[in-house]
PDB file of C-alpha atoms and ligand atoms in Angstrom:
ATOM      1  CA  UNK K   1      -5.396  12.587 -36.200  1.00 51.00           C
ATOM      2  CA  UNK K   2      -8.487  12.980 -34.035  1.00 53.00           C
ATOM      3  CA  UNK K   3     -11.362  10.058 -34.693  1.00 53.00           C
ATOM      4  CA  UNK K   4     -14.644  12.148 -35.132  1.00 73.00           C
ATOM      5  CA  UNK K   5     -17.061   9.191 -33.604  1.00 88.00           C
ATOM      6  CA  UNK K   6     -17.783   9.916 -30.061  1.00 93.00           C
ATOM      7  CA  UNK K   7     -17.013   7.344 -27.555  1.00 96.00           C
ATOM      8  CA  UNK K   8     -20.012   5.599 -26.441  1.00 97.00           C
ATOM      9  CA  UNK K   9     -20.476   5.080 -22.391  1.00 98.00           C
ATOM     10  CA  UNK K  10     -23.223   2.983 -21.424  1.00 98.00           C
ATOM     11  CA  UNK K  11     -24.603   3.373 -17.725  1.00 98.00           C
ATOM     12  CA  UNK K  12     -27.091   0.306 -16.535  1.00 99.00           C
ATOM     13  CA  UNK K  13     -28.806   0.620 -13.441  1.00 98.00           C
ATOM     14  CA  UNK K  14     -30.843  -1.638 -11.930  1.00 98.00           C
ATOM     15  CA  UNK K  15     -32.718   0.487  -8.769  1.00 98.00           C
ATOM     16  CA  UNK K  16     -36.044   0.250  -8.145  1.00 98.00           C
ATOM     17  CA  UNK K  17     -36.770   3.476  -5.959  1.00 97.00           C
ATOM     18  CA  UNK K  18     -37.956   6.793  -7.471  1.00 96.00           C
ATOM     19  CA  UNK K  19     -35.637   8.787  -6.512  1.00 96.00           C
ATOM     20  CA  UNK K  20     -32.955   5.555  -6.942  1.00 97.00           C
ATOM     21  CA  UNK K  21     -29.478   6.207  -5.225  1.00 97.00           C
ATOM     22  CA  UNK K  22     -28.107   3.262  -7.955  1.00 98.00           C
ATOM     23  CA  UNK K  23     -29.055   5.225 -10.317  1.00 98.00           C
ATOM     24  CA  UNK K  24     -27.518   8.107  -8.551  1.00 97.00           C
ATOM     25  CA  UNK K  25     -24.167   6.401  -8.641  1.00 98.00           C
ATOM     26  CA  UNK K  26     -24.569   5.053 -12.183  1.00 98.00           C
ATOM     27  CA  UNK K  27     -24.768   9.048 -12.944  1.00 98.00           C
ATOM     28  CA  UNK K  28     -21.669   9.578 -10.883  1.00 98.00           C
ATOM     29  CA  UNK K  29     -19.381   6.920 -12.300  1.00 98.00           C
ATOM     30  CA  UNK K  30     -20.989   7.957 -16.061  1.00 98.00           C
ATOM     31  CA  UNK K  31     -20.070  11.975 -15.119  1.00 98.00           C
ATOM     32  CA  UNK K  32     -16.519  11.033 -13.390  1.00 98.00           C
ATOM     33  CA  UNK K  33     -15.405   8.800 -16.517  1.00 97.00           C
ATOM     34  CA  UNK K  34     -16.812  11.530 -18.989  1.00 96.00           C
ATOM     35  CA  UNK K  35     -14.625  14.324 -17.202  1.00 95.00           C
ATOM     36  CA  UNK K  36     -11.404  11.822 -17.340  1.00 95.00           C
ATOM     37  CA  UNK K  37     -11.751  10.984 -21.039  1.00 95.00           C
ATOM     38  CA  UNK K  38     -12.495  15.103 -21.895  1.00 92.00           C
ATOM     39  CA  UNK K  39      -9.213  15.403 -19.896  1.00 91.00           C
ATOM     40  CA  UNK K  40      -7.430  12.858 -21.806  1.00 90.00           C
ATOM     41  CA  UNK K  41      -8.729  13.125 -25.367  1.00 86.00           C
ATOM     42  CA  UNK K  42     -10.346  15.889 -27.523  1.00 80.00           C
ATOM     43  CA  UNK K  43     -13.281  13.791 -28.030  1.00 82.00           C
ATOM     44  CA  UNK K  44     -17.145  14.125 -27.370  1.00 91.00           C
ATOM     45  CA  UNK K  45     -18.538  11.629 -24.758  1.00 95.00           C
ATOM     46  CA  UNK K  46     -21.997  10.386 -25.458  1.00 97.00           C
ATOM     47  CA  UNK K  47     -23.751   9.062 -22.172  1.00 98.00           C
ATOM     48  CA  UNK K  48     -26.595   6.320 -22.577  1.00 98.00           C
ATOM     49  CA  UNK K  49     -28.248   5.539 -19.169  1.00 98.00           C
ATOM     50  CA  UNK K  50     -30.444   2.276 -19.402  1.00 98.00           C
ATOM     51  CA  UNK K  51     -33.221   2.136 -16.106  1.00 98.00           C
ATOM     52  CA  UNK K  52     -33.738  -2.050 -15.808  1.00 98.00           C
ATOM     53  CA  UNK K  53     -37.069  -0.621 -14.026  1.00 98.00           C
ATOM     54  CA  UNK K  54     -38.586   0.349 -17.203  1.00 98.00           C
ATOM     55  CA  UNK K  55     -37.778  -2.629 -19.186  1.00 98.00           C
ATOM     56  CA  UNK K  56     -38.931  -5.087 -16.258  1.00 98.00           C
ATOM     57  CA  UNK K  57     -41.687  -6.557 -18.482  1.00 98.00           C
ATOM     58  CA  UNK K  58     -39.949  -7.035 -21.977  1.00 98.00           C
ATOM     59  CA  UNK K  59     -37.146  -8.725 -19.835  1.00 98.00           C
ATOM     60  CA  UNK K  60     -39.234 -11.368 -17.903  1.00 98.00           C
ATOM     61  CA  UNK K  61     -41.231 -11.880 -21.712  1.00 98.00           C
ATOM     62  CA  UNK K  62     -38.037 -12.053 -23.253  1.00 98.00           C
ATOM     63  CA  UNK K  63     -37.159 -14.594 -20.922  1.00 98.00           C
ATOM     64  CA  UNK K  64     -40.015 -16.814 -21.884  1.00 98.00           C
ATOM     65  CA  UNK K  65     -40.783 -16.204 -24.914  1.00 97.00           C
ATOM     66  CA  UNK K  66     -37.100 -16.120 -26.647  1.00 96.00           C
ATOM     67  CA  UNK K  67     -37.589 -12.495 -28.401  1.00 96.00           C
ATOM     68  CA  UNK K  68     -37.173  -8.981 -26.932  1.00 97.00           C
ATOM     69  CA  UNK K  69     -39.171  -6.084 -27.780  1.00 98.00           C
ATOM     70  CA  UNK K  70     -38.277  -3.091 -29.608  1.00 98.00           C
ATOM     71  CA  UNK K  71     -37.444  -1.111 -26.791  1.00 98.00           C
ATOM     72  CA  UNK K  72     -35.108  -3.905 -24.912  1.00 98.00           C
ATOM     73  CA  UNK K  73     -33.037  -4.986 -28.148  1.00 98.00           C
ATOM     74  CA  UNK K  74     -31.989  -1.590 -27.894  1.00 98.00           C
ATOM     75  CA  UNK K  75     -30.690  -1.490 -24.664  1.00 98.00           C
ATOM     76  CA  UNK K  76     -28.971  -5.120 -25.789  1.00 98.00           C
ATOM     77  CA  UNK K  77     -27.588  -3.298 -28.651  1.00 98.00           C
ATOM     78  CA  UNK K  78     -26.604  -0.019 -26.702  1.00 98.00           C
ATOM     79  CA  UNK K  79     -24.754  -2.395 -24.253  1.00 98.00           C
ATOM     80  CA  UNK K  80     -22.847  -4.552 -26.675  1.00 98.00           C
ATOM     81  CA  UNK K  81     -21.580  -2.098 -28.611  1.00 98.00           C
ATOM     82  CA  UNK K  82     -20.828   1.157 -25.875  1.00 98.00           C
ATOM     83  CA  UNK K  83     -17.048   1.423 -25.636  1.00 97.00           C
ATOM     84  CA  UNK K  84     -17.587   1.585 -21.955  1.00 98.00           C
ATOM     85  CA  UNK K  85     -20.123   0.032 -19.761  1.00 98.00           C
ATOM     86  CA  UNK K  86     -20.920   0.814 -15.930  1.00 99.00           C
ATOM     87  CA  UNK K  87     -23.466  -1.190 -14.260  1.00 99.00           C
ATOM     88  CA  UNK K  88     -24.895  -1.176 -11.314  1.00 98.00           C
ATOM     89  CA  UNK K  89     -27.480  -2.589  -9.222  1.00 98.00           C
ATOM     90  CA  UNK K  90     -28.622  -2.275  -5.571  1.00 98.00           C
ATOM     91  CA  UNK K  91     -27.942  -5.935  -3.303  1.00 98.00           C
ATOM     92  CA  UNK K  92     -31.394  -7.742  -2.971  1.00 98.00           C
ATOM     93  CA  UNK K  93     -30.945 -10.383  -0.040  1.00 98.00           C
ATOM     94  CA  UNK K  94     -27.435 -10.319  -0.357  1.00 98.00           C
ATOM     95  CA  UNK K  95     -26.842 -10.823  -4.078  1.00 98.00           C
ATOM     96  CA  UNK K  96     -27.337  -8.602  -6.985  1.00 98.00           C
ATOM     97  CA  UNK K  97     -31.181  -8.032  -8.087  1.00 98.00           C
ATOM     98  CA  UNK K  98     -32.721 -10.681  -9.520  1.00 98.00           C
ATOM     99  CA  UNK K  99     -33.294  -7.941 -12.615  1.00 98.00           C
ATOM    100  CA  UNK K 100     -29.499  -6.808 -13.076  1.00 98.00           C
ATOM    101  CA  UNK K 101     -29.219 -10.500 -13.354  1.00 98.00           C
ATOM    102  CA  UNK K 102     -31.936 -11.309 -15.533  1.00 98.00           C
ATOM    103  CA  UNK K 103     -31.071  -8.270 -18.398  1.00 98.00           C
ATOM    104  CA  UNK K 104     -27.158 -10.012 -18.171  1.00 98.00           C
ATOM    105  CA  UNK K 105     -28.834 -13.402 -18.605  1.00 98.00           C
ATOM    106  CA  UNK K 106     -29.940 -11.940 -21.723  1.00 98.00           C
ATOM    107  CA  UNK K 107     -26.281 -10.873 -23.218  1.00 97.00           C
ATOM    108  CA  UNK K 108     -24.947 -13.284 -25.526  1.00 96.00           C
ATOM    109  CA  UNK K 109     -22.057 -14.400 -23.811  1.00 94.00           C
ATOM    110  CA  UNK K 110     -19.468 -13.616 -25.925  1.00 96.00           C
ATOM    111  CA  UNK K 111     -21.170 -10.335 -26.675  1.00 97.00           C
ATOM    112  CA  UNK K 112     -18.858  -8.496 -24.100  1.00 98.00           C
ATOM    113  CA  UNK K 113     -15.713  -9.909 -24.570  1.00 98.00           C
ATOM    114  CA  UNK K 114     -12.792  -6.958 -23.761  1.00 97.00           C
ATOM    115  CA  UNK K 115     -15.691  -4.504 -22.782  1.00 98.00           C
ATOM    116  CA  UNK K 116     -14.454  -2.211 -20.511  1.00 98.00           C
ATOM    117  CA  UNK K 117     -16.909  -1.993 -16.866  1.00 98.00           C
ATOM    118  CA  UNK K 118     -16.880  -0.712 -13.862  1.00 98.00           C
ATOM    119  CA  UNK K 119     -19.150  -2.669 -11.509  1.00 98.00           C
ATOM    120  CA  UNK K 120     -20.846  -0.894  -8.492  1.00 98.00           C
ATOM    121  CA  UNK K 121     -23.423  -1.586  -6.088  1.00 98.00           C
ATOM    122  CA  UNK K 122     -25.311   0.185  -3.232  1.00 98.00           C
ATOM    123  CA  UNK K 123     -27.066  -1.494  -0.308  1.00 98.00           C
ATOM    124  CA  UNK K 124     -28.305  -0.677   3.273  1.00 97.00           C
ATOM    125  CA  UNK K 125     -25.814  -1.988   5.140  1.00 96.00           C
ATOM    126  CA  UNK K 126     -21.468  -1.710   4.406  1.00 95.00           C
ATOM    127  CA  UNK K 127     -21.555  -5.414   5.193  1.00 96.00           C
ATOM    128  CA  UNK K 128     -22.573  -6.611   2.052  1.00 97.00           C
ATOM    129  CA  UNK K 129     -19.898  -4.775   0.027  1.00 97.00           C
ATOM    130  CA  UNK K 130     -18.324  -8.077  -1.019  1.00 98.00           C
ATOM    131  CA  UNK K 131     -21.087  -9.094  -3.039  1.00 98.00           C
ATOM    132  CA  UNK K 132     -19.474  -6.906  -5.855  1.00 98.00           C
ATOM    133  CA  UNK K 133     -16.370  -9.360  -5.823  1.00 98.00           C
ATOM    134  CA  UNK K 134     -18.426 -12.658  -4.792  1.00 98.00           C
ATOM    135  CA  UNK K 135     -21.433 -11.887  -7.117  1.00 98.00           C
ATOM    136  CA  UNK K 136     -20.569  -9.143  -9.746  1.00 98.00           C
ATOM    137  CA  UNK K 137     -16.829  -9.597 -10.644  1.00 98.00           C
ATOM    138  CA  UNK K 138     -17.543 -13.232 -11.325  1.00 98.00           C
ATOM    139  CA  UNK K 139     -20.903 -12.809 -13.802  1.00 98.00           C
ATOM    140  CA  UNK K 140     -18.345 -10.334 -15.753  1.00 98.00           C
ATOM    141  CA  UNK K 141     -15.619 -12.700 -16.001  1.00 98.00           C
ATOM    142  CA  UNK K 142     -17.603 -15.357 -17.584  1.00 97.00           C
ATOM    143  CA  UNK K 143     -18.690 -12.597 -20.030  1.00 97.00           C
ATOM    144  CA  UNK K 144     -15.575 -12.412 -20.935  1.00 97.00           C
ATOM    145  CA  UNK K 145     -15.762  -8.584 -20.429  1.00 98.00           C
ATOM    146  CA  UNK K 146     -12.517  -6.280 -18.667  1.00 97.00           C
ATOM    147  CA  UNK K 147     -13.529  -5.499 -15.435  1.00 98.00           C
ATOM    148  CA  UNK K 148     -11.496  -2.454 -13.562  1.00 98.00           C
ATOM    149  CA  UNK K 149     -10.065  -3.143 -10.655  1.00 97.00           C
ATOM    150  CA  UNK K 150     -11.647  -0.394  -8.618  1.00 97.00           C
ATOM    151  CA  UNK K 151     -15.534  -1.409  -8.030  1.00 98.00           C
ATOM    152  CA  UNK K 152     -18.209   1.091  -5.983  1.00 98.00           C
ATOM    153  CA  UNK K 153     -20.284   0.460  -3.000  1.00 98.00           C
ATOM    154  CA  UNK K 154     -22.330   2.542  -1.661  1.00 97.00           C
ATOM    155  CA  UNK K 155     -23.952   1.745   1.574  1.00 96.00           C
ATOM    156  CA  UNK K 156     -26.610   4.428   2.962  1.00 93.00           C
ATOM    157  CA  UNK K 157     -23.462   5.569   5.082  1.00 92.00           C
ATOM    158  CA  UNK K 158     -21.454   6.499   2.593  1.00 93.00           C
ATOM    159  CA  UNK K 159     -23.604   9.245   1.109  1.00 92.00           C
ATOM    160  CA  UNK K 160     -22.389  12.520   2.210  1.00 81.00           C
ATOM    161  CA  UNK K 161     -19.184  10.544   4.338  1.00 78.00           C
ATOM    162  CA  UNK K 162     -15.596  11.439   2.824  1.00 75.00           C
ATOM    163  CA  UNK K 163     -14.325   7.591   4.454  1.00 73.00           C
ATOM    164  CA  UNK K 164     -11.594   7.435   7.042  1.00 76.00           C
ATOM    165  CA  UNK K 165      -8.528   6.254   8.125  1.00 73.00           C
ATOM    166  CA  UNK K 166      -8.684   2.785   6.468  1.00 71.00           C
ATOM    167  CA  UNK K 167     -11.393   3.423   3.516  1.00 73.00           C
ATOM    168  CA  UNK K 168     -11.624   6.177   0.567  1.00 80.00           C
ATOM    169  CA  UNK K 169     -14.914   7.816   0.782  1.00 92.00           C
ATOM    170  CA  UNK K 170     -17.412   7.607  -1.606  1.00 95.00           C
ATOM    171  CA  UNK K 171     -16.485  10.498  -4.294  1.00 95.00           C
ATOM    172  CA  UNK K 172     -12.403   9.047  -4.211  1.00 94.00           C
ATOM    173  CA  UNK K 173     -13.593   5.925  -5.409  1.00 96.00           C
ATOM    174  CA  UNK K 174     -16.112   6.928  -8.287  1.00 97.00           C
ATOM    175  CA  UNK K 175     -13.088   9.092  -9.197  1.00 96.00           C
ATOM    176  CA  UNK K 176     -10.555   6.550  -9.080  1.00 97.00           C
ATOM    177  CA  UNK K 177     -12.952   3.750 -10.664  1.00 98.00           C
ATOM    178  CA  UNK K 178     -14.407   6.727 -13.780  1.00 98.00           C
ATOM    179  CA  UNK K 179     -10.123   7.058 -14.320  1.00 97.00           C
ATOM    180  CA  UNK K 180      -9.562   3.603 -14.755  1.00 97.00           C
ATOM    181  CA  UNK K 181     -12.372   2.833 -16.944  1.00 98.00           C
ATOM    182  CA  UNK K 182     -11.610   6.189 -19.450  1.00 97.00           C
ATOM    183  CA  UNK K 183      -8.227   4.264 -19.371  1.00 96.00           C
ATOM    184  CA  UNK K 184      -9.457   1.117 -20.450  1.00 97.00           C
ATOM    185  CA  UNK K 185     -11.926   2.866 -23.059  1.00 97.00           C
ATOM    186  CA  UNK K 186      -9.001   4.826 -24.640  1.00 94.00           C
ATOM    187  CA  UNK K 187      -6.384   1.718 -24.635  1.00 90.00           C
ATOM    188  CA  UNK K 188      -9.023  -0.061 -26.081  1.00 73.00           C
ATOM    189  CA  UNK K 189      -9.833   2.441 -28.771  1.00 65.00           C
ATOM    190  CA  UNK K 190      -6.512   4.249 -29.860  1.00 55.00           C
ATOM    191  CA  UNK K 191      -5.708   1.544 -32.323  1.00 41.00           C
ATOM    192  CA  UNK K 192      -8.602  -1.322 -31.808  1.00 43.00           C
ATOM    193  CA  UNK K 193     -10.124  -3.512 -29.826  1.00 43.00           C
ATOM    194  CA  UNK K 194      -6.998  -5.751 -28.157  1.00 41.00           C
ATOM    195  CA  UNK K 195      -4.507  -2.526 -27.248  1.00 41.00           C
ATOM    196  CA  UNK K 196      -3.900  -2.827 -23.827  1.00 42.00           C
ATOM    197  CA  UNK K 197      -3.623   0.703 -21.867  1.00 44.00           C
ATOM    198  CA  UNK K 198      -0.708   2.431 -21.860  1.00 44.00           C
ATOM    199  CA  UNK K 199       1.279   0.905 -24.541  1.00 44.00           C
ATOM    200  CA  UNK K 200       2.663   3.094 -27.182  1.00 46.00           C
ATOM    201  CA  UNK K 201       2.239   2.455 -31.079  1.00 43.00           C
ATOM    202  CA  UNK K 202       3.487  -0.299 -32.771  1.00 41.00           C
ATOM    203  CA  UNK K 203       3.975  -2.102 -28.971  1.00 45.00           C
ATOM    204  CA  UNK K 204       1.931  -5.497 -29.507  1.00 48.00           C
ATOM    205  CA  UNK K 205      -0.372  -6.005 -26.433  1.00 55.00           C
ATOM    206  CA  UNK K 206       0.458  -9.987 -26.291  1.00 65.00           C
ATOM    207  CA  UNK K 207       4.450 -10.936 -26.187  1.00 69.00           C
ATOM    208  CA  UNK K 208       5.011 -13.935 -27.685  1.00 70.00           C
ATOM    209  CA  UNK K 209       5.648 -16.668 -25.081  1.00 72.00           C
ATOM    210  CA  UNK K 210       9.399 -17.711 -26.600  1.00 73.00           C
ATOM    211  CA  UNK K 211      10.418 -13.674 -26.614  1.00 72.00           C
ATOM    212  CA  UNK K 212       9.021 -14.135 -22.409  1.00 72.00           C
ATOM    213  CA  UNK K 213      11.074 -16.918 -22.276  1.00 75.00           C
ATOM    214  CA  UNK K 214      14.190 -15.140 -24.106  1.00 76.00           C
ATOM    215  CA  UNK K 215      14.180 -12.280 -21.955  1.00 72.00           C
ATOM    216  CA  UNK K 216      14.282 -14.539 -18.727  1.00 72.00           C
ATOM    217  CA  UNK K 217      17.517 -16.556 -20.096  1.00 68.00           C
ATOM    218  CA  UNK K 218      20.245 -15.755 -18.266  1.00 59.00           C
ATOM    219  CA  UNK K 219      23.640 -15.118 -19.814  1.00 55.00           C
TER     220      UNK K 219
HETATM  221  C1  LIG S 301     -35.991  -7.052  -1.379  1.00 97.03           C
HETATM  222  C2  LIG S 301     -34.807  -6.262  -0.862  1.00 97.03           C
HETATM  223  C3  LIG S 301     -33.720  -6.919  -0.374  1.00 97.03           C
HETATM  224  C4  LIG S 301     -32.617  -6.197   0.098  1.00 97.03           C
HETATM  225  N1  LIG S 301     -31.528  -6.889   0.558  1.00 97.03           N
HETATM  226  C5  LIG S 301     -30.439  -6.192   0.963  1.00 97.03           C
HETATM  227  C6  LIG S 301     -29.274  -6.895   1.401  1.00 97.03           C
HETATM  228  O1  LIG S 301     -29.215  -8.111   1.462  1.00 97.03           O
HETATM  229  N2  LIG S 301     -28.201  -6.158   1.781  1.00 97.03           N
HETATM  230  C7  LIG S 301     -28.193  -4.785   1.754  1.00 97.03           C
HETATM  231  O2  LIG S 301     -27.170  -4.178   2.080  1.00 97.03           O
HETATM  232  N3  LIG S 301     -29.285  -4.093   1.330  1.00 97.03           N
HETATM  233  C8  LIG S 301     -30.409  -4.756   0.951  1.00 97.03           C
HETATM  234  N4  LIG S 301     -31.507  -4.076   0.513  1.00 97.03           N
HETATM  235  C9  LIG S 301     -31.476  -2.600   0.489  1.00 97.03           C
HETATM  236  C10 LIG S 301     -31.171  -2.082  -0.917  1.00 97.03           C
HETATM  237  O3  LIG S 301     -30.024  -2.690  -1.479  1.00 97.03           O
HETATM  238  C11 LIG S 301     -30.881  -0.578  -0.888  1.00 97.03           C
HETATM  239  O4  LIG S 301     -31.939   0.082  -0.301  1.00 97.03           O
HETATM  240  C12 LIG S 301     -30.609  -0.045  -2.290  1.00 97.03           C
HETATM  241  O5  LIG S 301     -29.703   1.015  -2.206  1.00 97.03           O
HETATM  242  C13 LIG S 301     -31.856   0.446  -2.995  1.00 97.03           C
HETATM  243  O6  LIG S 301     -31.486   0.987  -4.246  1.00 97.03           O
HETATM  244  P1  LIG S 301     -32.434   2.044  -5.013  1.00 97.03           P
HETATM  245  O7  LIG S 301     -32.521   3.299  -4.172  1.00 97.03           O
HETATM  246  O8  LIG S 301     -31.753   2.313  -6.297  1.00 97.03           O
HETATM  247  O9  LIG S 301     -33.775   1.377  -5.237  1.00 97.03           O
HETATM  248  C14 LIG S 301     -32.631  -4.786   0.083  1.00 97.03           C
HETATM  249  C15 LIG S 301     -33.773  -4.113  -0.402  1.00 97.03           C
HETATM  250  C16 LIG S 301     -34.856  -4.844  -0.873  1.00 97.03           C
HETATM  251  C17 LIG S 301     -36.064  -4.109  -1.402  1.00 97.03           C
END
């Protein structure tokens, strides 16, 4: 039987620019896990993209004054309860912006507990593509959310460049990264919140520790 609800994906980006190429690969990763989960499951996608730029305000009052406005408690609320979340934001002197972080600072931090994200980044230079495993990865883990393992950059470079010998250019790895998080969405959905992907039904997701230890005994 077919659930009706559509599955909730929640894009944050945190670019400044008008045009913004973060939010340019928010849209990507939001469009390549959309056309993975139509491929997997008869079920409608609803995309929520939330622009950090227009809620830079409410965040920093938020921030001192303990409430958020009307407009920002719904982006808290679209983010804690989206089936999927992808957020991105572009590196600011080698970190992620100061405005990614502050929205995140935000988050209760439990709220995200066995979200499923993809992280992603873009920057100026390919050097700093380790600040999505230094900086990112990190902030997600102690939000206790399920991070993919495939994360984005996107340097300048890599716009229009289909990678080389050694790398996967820039479309491969939205693809690969959308995959894994309609994946996680739909292992986390099939039959609630702790199913791991690709177990079948009536598989638990944790094996108890003894049954671990059982199946290691040698005869
Ligand atoms: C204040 C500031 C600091 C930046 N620091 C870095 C940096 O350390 N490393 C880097 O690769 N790019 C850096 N950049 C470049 C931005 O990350 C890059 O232009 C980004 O893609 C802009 O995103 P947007 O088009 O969505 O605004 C910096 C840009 C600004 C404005």
């Amino acid at each position: 039987m077919f659930a009706t609800t559509p599955l909730r994906l929640v894009a944050v980006s945190a670019g400044l620019s008008q045009p913004s190429s973060t939010r340019l690969l928010a849209d990507r990763l939001a469009a390549a896990t959309r056309e993975r989960l139509a491929a997997e499951q008869d079920r409608d996608v609803e995309i929520h993209v939330i622009e950090l730029r227009d809620l830079a305000v409410d965040i920093a009052n938020h921030l001192v004054s303990g409430f958020p406005s009307a407009g920002l408690r719904e982006a808290i609320d679209a983010v804690t309860e989206a089936d999927g979340l992808i957020a991105v934001t572009p590196v600011f002197t080698a970190s992620y912006s100061g405005l990614f972080k502050s929205f995140f600072d935000l988050i209760e931090h439990t709220a995200l507990t066995g979200k499923p994200v993809v992280i992603a980044a873009t920057g100026g230079t390919a050097r700093h593509s380790l600040v999505l495993e230094h900086a990112l990865r990190p902030l997600f883990a102690y939000l206790r959310a399920v991070t993919v393992p495939t994360s984005v950059y996107a340097a300048s470079e890599d716009w229009g460049s289909s990678g080389d010998e050694y790398t996967e250019g820039l479309p491969s790895r939205i693809r690969r990264a959308g995959g894994e998080l309609a994946s996680a969405v739909l292992g986390r959905t099939v039959s609630g919140a702790s199913r791991a992907p690709g177990l079948d039904d009536g598989e638990d997701a944790v094996v108890p520790f003894e049954q671990q230890l059982a199946d290691l005994r040698l005869d």
